[in-house]
Each structure stands twice: as structure tokens, then as C-alpha cells.
Coordinates of C-alpha atoms in Angstrom, one line a residue:
Chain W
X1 CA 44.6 7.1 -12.8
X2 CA 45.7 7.9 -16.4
X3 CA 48.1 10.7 -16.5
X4 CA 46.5 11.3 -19.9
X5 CA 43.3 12.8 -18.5
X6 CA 45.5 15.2 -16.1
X7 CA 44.3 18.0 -18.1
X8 CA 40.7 17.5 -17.9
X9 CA 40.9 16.7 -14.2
X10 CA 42.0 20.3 -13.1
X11 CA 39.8 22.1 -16.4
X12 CA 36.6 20.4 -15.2
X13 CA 37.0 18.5 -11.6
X14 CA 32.8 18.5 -11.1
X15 CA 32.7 16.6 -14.7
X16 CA 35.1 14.0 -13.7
X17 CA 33.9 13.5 -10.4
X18 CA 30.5 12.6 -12.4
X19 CA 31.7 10.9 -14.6
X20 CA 33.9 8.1 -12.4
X21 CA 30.7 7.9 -9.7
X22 CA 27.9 7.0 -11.2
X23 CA 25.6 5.8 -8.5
X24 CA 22.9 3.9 -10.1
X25 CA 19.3 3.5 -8.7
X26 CA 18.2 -0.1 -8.1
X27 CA 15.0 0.0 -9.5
X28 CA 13.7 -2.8 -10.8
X29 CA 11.5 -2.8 -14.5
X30 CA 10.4 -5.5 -16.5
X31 CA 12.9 -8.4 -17.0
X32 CA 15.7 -6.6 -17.7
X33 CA 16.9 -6.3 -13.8
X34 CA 18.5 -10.2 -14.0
X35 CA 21.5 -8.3 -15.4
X36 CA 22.4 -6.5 -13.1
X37 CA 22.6 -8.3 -10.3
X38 CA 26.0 -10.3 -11.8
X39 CA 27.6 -6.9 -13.1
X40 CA 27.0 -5.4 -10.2
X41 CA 28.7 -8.5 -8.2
X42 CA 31.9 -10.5 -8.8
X43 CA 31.7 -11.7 -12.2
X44 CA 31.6 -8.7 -14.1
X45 CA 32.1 -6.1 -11.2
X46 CA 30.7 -2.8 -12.1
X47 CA 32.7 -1.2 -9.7
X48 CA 35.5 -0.8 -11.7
X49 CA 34.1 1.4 -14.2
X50 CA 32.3 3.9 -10.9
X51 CA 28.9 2.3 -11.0
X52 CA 27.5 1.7 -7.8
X53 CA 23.6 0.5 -7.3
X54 CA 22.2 2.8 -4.5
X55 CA 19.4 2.4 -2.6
X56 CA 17.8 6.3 -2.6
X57 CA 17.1 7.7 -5.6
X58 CA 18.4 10.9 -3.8
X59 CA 22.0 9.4 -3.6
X60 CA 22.1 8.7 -7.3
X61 CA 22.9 10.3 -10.5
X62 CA 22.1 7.2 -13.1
X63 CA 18.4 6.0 -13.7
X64 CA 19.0 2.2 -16.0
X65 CA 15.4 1.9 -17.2
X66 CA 15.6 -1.8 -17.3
X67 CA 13.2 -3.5 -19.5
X68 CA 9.4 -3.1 -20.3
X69 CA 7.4 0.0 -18.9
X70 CA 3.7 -0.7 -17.8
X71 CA 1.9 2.1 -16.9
X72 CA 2.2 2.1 -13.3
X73 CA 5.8 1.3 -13.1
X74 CA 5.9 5.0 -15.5
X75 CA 4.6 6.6 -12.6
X76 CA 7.6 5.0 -10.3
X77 CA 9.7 6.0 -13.0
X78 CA 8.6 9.6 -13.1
X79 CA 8.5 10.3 -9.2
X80 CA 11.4 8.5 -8.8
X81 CA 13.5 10.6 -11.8
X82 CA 12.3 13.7 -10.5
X83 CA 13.7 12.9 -6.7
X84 CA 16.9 12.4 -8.5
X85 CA 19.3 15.2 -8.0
X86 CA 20.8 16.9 -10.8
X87 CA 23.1 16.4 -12.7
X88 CA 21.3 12.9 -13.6
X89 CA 21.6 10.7 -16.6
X90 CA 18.9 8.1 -17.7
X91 CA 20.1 4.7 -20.0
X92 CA 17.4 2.9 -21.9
X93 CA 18.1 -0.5 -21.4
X94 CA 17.1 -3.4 -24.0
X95 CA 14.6 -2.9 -26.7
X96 CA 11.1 -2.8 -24.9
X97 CA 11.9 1.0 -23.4
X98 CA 13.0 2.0 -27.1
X99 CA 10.2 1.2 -29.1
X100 CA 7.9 -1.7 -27.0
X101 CA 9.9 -4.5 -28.2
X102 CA 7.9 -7.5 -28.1
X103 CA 5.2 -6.0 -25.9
X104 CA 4.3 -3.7 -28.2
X105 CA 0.8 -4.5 -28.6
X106 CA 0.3 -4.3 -25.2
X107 CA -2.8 -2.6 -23.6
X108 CA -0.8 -1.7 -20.6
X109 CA 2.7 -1.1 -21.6
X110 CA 4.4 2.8 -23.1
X111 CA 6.1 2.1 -26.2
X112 CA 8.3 5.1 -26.5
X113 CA 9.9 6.2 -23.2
X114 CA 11.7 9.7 -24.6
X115 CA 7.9 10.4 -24.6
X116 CA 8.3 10.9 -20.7
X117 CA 11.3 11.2 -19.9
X118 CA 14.2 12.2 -21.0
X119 CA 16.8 9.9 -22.0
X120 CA 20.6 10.2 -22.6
X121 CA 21.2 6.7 -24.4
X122 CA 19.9 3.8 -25.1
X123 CA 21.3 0.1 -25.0
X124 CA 19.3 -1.9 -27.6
X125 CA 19.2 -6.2 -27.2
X126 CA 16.8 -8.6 -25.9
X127 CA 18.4 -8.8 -23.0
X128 CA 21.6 -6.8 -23.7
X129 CA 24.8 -8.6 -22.2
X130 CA 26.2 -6.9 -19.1
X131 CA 29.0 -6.1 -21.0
X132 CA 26.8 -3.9 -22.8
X133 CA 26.2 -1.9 -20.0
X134 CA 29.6 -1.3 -19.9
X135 CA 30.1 0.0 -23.2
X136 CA 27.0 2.3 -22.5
X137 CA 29.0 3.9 -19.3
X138 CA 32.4 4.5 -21.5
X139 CA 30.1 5.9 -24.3
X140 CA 28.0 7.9 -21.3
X141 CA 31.6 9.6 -19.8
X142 CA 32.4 10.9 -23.6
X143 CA 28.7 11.9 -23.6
X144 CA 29.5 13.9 -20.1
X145 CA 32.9 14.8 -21.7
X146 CA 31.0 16.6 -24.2
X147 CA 27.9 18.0 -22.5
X148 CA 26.2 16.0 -24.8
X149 CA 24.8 14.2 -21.8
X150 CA 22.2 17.0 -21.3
X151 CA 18.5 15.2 -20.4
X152 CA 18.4 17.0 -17.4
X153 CA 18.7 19.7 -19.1
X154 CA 15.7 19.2 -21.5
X155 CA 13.7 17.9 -19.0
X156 CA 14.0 21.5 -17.7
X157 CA 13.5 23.3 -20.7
X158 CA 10.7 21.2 -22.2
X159 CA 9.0 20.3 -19.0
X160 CA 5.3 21.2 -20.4
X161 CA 5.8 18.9 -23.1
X162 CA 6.9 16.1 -20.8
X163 CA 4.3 16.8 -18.2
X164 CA 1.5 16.8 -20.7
X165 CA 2.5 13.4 -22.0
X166 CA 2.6 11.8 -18.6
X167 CA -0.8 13.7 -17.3
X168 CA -2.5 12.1 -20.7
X169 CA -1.1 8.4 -20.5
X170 CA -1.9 8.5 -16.2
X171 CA -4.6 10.4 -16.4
X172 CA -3.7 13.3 -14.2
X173 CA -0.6 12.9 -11.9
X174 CA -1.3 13.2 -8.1
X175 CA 2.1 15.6 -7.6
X176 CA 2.3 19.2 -9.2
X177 CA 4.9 20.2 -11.2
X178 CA 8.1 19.9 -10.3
X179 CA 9.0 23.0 -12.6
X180 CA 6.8 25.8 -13.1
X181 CA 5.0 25.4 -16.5
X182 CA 4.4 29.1 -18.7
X183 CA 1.0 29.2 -20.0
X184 CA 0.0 28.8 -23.4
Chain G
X1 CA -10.5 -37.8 -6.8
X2 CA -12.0 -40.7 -4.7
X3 CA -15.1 -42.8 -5.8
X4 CA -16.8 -42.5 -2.4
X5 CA -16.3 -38.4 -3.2
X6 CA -17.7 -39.4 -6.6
X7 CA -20.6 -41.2 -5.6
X8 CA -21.6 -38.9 -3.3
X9 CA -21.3 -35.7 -5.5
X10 CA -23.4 -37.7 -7.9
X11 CA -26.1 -38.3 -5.7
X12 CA -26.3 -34.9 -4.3
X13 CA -26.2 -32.9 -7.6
X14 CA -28.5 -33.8 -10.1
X15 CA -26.9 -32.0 -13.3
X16 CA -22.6 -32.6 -12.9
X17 CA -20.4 -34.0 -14.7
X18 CA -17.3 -34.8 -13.9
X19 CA -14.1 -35.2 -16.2
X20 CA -11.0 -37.0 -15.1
X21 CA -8.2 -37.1 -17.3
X22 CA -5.4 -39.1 -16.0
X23 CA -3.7 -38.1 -12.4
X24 CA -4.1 -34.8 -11.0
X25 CA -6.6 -33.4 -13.9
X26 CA -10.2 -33.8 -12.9
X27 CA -12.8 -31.1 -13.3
X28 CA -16.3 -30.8 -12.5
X29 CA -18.5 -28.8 -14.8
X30 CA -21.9 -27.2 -13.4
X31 CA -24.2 -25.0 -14.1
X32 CA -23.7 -21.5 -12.6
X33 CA -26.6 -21.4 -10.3
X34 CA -25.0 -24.7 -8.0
X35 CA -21.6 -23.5 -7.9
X36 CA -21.6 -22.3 -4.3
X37 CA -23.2 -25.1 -3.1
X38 CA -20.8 -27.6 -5.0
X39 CA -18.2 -25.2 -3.5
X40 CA -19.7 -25.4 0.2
X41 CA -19.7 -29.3 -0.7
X42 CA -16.4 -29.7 -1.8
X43 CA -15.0 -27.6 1.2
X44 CA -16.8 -29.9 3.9
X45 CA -15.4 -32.9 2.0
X46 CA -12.2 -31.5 2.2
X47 CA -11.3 -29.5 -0.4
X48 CA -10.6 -26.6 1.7
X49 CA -7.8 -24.4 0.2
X50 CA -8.5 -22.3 -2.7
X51 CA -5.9 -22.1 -5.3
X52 CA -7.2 -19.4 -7.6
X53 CA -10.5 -18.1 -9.7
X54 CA -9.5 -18.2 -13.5
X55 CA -11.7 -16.9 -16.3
X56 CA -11.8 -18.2 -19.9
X57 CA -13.5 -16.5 -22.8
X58 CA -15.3 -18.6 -25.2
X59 CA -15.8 -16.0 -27.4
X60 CA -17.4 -18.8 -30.4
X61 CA -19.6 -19.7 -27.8
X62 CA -20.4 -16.6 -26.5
X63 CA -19.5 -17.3 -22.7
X64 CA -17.1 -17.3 -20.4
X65 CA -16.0 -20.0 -17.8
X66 CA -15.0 -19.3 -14.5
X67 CA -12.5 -21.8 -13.1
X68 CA -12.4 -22.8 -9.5
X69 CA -8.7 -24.8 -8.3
X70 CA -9.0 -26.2 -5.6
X71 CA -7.2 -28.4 -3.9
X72 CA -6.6 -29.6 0.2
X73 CA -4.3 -28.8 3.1
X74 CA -2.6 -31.2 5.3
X75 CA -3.9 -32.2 8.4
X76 CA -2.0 -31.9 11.4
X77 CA 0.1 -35.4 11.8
X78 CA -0.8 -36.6 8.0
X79 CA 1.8 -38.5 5.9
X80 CA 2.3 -36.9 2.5
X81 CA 0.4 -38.7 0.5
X82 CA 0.3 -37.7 -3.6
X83 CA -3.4 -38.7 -4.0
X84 CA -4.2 -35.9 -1.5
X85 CA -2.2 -33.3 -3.4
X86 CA -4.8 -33.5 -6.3
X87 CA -5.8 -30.4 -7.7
X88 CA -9.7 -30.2 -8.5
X89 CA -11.3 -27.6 -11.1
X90 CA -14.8 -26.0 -10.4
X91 CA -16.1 -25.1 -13.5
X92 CA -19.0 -23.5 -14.9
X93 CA -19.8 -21.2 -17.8
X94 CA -21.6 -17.6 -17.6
X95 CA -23.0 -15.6 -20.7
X96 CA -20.9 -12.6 -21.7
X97 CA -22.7 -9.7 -21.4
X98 CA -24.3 -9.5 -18.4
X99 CA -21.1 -11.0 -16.9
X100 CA -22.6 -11.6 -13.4
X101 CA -21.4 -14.5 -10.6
X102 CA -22.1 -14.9 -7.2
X103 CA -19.1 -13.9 -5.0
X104 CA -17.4 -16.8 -3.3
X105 CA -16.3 -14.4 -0.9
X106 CA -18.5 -16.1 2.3
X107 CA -17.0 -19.4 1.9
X108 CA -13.5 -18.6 0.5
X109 CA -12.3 -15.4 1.9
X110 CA -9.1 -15.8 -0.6
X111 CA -11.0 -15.3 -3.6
X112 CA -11.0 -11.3 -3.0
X113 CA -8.7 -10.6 -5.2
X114 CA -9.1 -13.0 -7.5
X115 CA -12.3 -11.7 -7.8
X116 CA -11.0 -8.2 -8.1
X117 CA -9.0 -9.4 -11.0
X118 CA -11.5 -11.0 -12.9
X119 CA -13.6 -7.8 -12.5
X120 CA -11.5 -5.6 -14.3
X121 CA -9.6 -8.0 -16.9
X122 CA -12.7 -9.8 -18.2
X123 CA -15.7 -7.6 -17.0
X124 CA -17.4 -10.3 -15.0
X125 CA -19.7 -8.4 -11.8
X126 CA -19.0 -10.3 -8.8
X127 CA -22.6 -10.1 -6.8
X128 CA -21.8 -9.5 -3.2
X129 CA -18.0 -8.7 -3.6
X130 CA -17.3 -5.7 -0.9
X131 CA -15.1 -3.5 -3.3
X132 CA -14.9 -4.3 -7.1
X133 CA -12.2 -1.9 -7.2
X134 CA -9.1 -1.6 -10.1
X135 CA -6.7 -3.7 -8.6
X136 CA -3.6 -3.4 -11.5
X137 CA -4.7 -1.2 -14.2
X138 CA -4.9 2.4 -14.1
X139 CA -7.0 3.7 -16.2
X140 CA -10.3 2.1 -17.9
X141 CA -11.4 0.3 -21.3
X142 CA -14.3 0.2 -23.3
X143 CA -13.8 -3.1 -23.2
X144 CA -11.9 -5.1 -20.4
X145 CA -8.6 -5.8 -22.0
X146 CA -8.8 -9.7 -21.5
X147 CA -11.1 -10.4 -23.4
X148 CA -10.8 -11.9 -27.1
X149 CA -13.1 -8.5 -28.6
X150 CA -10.3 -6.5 -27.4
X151 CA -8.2 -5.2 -29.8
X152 CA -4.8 -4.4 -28.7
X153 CA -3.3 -3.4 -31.4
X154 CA -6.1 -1.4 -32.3
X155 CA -6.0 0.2 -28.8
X156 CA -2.3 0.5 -29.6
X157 CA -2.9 2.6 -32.4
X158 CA -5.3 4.9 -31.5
X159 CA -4.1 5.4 -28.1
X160 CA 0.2 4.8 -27.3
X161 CA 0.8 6.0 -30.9
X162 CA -1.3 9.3 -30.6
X163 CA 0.5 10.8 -27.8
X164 CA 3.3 13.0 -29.5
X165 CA 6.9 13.3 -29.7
X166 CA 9.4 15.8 -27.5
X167 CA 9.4 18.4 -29.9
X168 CA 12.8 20.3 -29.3
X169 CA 13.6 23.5 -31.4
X170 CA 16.2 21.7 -33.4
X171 CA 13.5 20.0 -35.1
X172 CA 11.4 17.2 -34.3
X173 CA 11.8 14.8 -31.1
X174 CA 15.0 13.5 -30.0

């Protein structure tokens, strides 16, 4: 451990204890899934840096979007983020989540995911190295470090917003809300 | 394919024609109303494994093709033999609106969801299918999204871009 970070250690225990275990959900989107499975496993060994894939999205506190979003998938993604227990931090991996990358003229596929979710980075590349994920964790602890990491947060606060973007692009949702939404 | 195969689809059918391009790349062409007896034809003669149903749309000629592969399994005790792998397309072209085929559901119980597929991609009503239910998609189009008329990019446009932004009290979206 780095005697450096003593300090923050004993100020904020909870925060580090996020930050060093990030137990990321295997769930699989789009493409972008191939890169995980070698930084995950010997070559690159994620493990080093705290991140662990987990089966249940109940044992996990990081959602990689990896790759494309089709319509159905956004409804995996949504039940699945909302099983996720807080605090939980969402990484936009590769360029099709950002924007639609190359499938952006798609009849089937979300362009924007911050539309539906919230996110707390993004990793842009077609595909992004698996190095890349690892500069996305270093640059997610300072995000912890500085509560900037908040999507959990927002998802909270702006909950209508999100919910009436995901009722309009799935026509109606078949769950109610997870958080109560004030009228008007 | 085989000449005695050949012959005898000939003399059976009055209007096929057959194309055979080099190995593994023969198709027969017919008109819409003979396909499921062709079909029931080709599975006696041994054709009896249904690859996939395709659909092409012609949208200069104002049609779309349905595409049959079929091809034959191995009997019990055969030697591999490459001239039995051949693949063999069932073609035959149907006008685009009303898309309507027969289901080949009775001889090929496989087709299902090909059928299914074909239903809500390109539109075409499979007579006879038992549920012409979404299979992928889920919500509906004015037009199916596979064929050439549709445009995504208009779709894109006027529906992906119009849903709005997180609006967050600092100012607008993220």
C-alpha cells in the first residue's frame, strides 16, 4: 500500500474501500466484450488495479457499457443498472455508446446513452485497447477521490427525466419506478 | 446437383430453370405458386435439411425474392462425400406490396423463425404461419426496416435525435 495515501485512508475508509474494489458486471454489449476477457485474465490482469468481473449485478459496483446499444439490450442495461447497489459507477466503453459510432444510422440502435442512464466516463476508440480501461479506472478513483463520480447521484435526482427517455425509446417499461417521480 | 435430379425436376415442372454456377452454387428459380411442391420434391429426393429462408428486395423491380438453402444430411453409415454437401437455393420472386407466401411450415418445421424474421424485417405475410409475432425488434415501423424504402437515417432523425438531453440545473445535459 502507498504510505502516501495514509491520510485519505483513515479521512475517508468507505471511499477507498470503493475505490480499490471495483467489482465489475459481466455483461456483454455489442463487440466491445472481446476486451475484456484478456484484461480480465493473465495478460493484462485487471486484478491489480481492484477490478473484478462479477457475475450478479447485485455484487457489483461498475457497469462497462461495452460497445453498441440496440434497443433491447437498453432494457438489460436499465434493469440491470437499477439492481446495482449504490454507490455504482457506469464507463462508456468505445465510441458506439458515446455518440452511435458507426451504427449510427441504425434503426435499432440508441445513439446517446447519457440519455438513459447516467454515466461517469467514457472511454472513446473503436475498440479501445485494454490498457485503456485501465487509464479509465485510475482516472475513475480521482473521480471517486473527488465526488465527482456522482451518476448515482443524478440518476436520483433526475429520475423523471431519465425514466421518460427510456418509457419513449421502449415504449412503456414493464417495471415501475424505481424512485418515486413528483408530478408535473 | 446430379443430372438424374435434373432430368427429373425438368420433367415434372413445366416452368424452372435451373442455374448452376460452378461447385456448390446451383439455384432453381420458380414461380411462387410451385414452391411448395418443388420444396415437397426436393425433400423426397433428398434435400431434407433446411438451411435458412432469406429475403432479397428488388426494389427496381418492384419484388422481392425469397431464398430457400437447402441442402442434405448424412445418412446413417454414408462416407463423406463433397458432392453431397451441395448447398441448393429455392428461389422465387413475390410482388412487394401485398407481400404474401405460403408458409413452409408443414414440410419444414425449421422455417418458424425464419419465417418470423422475414415477417417483421421485410413485411412479407407468411399464409398459414401459427404466430407472426416480433421476434427481435421492439417496437414497430411504418415501413419494415429491411427494406431498401426505408430510410434509416431519416428514421434516425426524426426519431433517436428527438428524444432530449439530461437537462441538469447547471445548464444543459451532461
Amino acid at each position: 500500500m502507498d504510505r502516501n495515501q495514509l491520510i485519505k485512508w483513515l479521512e475517508a475508509p468507505a471511499k477507498m474501500g470503493h475505490k480499490y474494489s471495483l467489482h465489475a458486471v459481466y455483461f456483454c454489449t455489442g463487440c466491445g466484450i472481446i476486451e475484456v476477457p484478456p484484461s480480465i485474465t493473465a495478460r493484462w490482469d485487471a486484478e491489480r488495479f481492484g477490478v473484478l468481473p462479477t457475475a450478479s449485478p447485485r455484487q457489483a459496483n461498475l457497469f462497462l457499457i461495452t460497445g453498441y446499444v440496440s434497443v433491447k439490450t437498453l432494457k438489460a442495461i436499465i434493469r440491470t443498472y437499477e439492481q446495482m447497489p449504490e454507490p455504482k459507477y457506469t464507463v462508456g466503453f468505445g465510441s458506439c455508446p458515446i455518440n452511435g459510432g458507426m451504427y449510427w444510422d441504425s434503426y435499432n440502435t440508441i445513439k446517446h446513452l447519457d440519455k438513459y442512464i447516467p454515466i461517469d466516463g467514457w472511454i472513446a476508440g473503436c475498440m479501445p485497447r485494454p490498457e485503456a480501461i485501465f487509464v479509465a479506472v485510475t482516472h475513475l478513483w480521482t473521480l471517486i477521490d473527488k465526488d465527482m463520480a456522482d451518476g448515482y447521484k443524478r440518476y436520483r435526482k433526475y429520475y423523471s427525466q431519465y425514466r421518460a427517455n427510456q418509457e419513449k425509446v421502449l415504449l412503456g417499461l414493464e417495471w415501475p419506478p424505481l424512485f418515486p417521480i413528483e408530478a408535473g | 446437383m446430379d443430372d438424374t435430379l435434373r432430368q427429373r425436376l425438368d420433367s415434372t415442372f413445366d416452368s424452372l430453370r435451373i442455374v448452376e454456377k460452378g461447385t456448390n452454387n446451383t439455384s432453381i428459380a420458380v414461380g411462387r405458386n410451385a414452391v411448395m411442391s418443388v420444396l415437397s420434391f426436393l425433400k423426397q429426393s433428398g434435400y431434407d435439411h433446411l438451411h435458412a429462408i432469406s429475403c432479397v428486395d428488388w426494389i427496381d423491380k418492384g419484388a422481392l425474392e425469397l431464398v430457400w438453402v437447402l441442402s442434405r444430411y448424412m445418412r446413417p453409415g454414408e462416407q463423406y462425400d463433397p458432392k453431397h454437401a451441395e448447398n441448393l437455393l429455392l428461389r422465387t420472386m413475390i410482388p412487394r406490396d401485398p407481400a404474401r407466401m405460403v408458409s413452409s411450415i408443414p414440410l419444414f418445421e425449421v422455417a418458424e423463425p425464419y419465417e418470423r424474421e422475414i415477417h417483421e424485417l421485410f413485411g412479407v405475410d407468411f399464409e398459414g404461419h401459427p404466430r407472426l409475432i416480433p421476434l427481435f425488434l421492439e417496437r414497430s415501423y411504418d415501413t419494415p426496416p429491411f427494406r431498401k424504402d426505408f430510410d434509416t437515417r431519416q428514421y434516425v432523425e426524426d426519431f433517436f435525435e428527438s428524444i432530449p438531453s439530461i437537462v441538469e440545473d447547471g445548464g444543459e445535459g451532461e
